CSV table of C-alpha atoms in Angstrom, one decimal:
chain,number,residue,atom,x,y,z
P,1,MET,CA,31.3,-32.0,-35.5
P,2,VAL,CA,28.5,-34.1,-34.7
P,3,PHE,CA,30.4,-37.0,-33.9
P,4,LEU,CA,33.5,-35.0,-32.0
P,5,SER,CA,30.4,-33.0,-30.1
P,6,LYS,CA,28.9,-36.0,-28.9
P,7,TRP,CA,32.0,-38.0,-27.5
P,8,ILE,CA,33.1,-34.5,-26.2
P,9,LEU,CA,29.7,-34.7,-23.7
P,10,ILE,CA,30.2,-38.1,-23.3
P,11,LEU,CA,34.1,-37.5,-21.6
P,12,PHE,CA,31.9,-34.5,-19.8
P,13,GLY,CA,29.4,-36.6,-18.5
P,14,ILE,CA,32.4,-38.7,-17.0
P,15,PHE,CA,34.7,-35.5,-16.0
P,16,LEU,CA,31.4,-35.1,-13.5
P,17,ILE,CA,31.0,-38.4,-12.5
P,18,GLY,CA,35.0,-38.1,-11.8
P,19,VAL,CA,34.3,-35.0,-9.7
P,20,ALA,CA,31.5,-36.1,-8.0
P,21,PHE,CA,33.5,-39.2,-6.3
P,22,LEU,CA,36.8,-36.5,-5.5
P,23,MET,CA,33.9,-34.8,-3.3
P,24,LEU,CA,32.4,-37.6,-1.7
P,25,LEU,CA,35.9,-39.3,-1.1
P,26,TYR,CA,38.2,-36.1,-1.0
P,27,PRO,CA,36.8,-32.9,0.1
P,28,THR,CA,39.6,-31.2,1.5
P,29,LYS,CA,40.9,-31.6,-2.2
P,30,ALA,CA,38.2,-30.4,-3.9
P,31,ARG,CA,37.7,-27.7,-1.5
P,32,ALA,CA,41.2,-26.8,-2.2
P,33,THR,CA,40.8,-26.8,-6.3
P,34,ILE,CA,38.0,-24.9,-6.1
P,35,SER,CA,39.7,-22.1,-4.0
P,36,LYS,CA,42.1,-21.8,-6.8
P,37,ALA,CA,39.4,-20.5,-9.6
P,38,GLY,CA,41.0,-17.7,-10.7
P,39,SER,CA,44.0,-17.5,-8.6
P,40,THR,CA,46.2,-17.0,-11.8
P,41,PRO,CA,46.1,-15.4,-15.0
P,42,LEU,CA,46.4,-19.3,-16.9
P,43,ILE,CA,44.1,-20.7,-14.3
P,44,ASN,CA,41.7,-18.5,-15.0
P,45,TYR,CA,41.4,-18.2,-18.7
P,46,MET,CA,42.2,-22.2,-19.2
P,47,GLU,CA,39.3,-23.0,-16.8
P,48,ILE,CA,37.3,-20.7,-18.8
P,49,THR,CA,38.0,-21.5,-22.1
P,50,LEU,CA,37.8,-25.4,-21.1
P,51,ARG,CA,34.3,-24.6,-20.0
P,52,MET,CA,33.4,-23.4,-23.3
P,53,VAL,CA,34.1,-27.1,-25.1
P,54,PRO,CA,31.2,-29.0,-23.6
P,55,ALA,CA,29.1,-25.4,-24.0
P,56,ALA,CA,29.6,-25.3,-27.5
P,57,ALA,CA,29.6,-29.4,-27.8
P,58,LEU,CA,26.0,-28.9,-26.0
P,59,VAL,CA,24.8,-26.0,-28.9
P,60,LEU,CA,26.1,-28.2,-31.4
P,61,TYR,CA,24.8,-31.4,-30.6
P,62,ALA,CA,21.5,-30.1,-29.2
P,63,ASP,CA,19.6,-30.8,-32.6
P,64,PHE,CA,20.4,-34.6,-32.6
P,65,SER,CA,19.7,-35.0,-28.7
P,66,ASN,CA,16.4,-36.2,-27.4
P,67,TYR,CA,16.1,-32.7,-25.6
P,68,PRO,CA,17.1,-30.4,-27.7
P,69,MET,CA,15.9,-27.1,-26.2
P,70,LEU,CA,17.6,-28.3,-22.8
P,71,PHE,CA,20.9,-28.7,-24.6
P,72,LEU,CA,20.4,-25.3,-26.1
P,73,VAL,CA,19.6,-23.4,-22.6
P,74,LEU,CA,22.1,-25.2,-20.9
P,75,GLY,CA,25.2,-24.7,-23.7
P,76,TRP,CA,23.9,-21.2,-24.2
P,77,PHE,CA,24.3,-20.3,-20.8
P,78,MET,CA,27.6,-22.0,-20.4
P,79,LEU,CA,28.7,-20.3,-23.2
P,80,ALA,CA,27.4,-16.7,-21.8
P,81,THR,CA,28.7,-17.2,-18.1
P,82,SER,CA,32.1,-17.9,-19.8
P,83,LEU,CA,31.9,-15.2,-21.8
P,84,VAL,CA,31.1,-12.9,-18.5
P,85,LEU,CA,34.3,-14.4,-17.2
P,86,TYR,CA,36.8,-13.2,-19.7
P,87,PHE,CA,35.6,-9.7,-19.0
P,88,VAL,CA,35.0,-9.4,-15.0
P,89,PRO,CA,38.6,-9.0,-13.4
P,90,ARG,CA,40.4,-11.9,-12.5
P,91,ARG,CA,40.9,-10.8,-8.7
P,92,LEU,CA,37.1,-10.6,-8.4
P,93,HIS,CA,36.5,-14.2,-10.1
P,94,HIS,CA,39.0,-15.9,-7.5
P,95,GLN,CA,37.9,-13.5,-4.4
P,96,TYR,CA,34.6,-14.9,-5.1
P,97,ALA,CA,36.2,-18.2,-5.9
P,98,LEU,CA,37.2,-18.0,-2.5
P,99,LYS,CA,33.7,-16.9,-0.4
P,100,CYS,CA,32.1,-20.2,-1.9
P,101,ALA,CA,34.8,-22.4,-0.8
P,102,ALA,CA,34.5,-20.6,2.6
P,103,ILE,CA,31.2,-21.9,2.3
P,104,LEU,CA,31.2,-25.1,1.2
P,105,ASN,CA,33.0,-27.3,3.8
P,106,PRO,CA,33.9,-31.1,3.4
P,107,THR,CA,30.4,-31.7,5.0
P,108,VAL,CA,28.6,-29.8,2.8
P,109,ILE,CA,30.6,-30.9,-0.2
P,110,ARG,CA,30.6,-34.5,0.0
P,111,ILE,CA,26.5,-33.6,0.6
P,112,ILE,CA,26.2,-31.8,-3.0
P,113,SER,CA,28.8,-34.6,-4.6
P,114,PRO,CA,25.4,-36.9,-5.8
P,115,LEU,CA,24.4,-33.6,-7.5
P,116,SER,CA,27.6,-33.5,-9.8
P,117,LEU,CA,27.2,-37.7,-10.0
P,118,LEU,CA,23.5,-37.0,-11.4
P,119,PHE,CA,24.6,-34.4,-13.8
P,120,GLY,CA,26.8,-36.5,-15.5
P,121,ILE,CA,24.7,-39.5,-15.5
P,122,LEU,CA,22.1,-37.6,-17.3
P,123,ILE,CA,24.1,-35.8,-19.7
P,124,ILE,CA,25.7,-39.5,-20.6
P,125,TYR,CA,22.5,-40.6,-20.7
P,126,ALA,CA,20.7,-37.6,-23.3
P,127,THR,CA,23.7,-37.7,-25.3
P,128,ILE,CA,23.5,-40.9,-26.3
P,129,SER,CA,19.6,-41.6,-26.3
């Protein structure tokens, strides 16, 4: 289980780095993706379920990390917010996503893209160090 958690976290970090480049190079596509959150039952529950995979990996791998408290806090936070989203009406989740997409214009998305890059690098570093 530890080995699998480690690779899930590495893939999660790579995913976040890819998202950073998507945000930087194609901010309009990134914005459109944000606006789709919660738009259909399939997208809503798949998004939430997939988010729980790296969250659980963070919790399971915490004891093997050099940053166990960080992994535990982040993992449990992601799991808790995912569980809350399961019970929030999908319509509200989608409305929130649309509101966020309206705020995050392409320039803002490009400006914040380094945060995703940094977070992805930090997750990989914290997992393999």
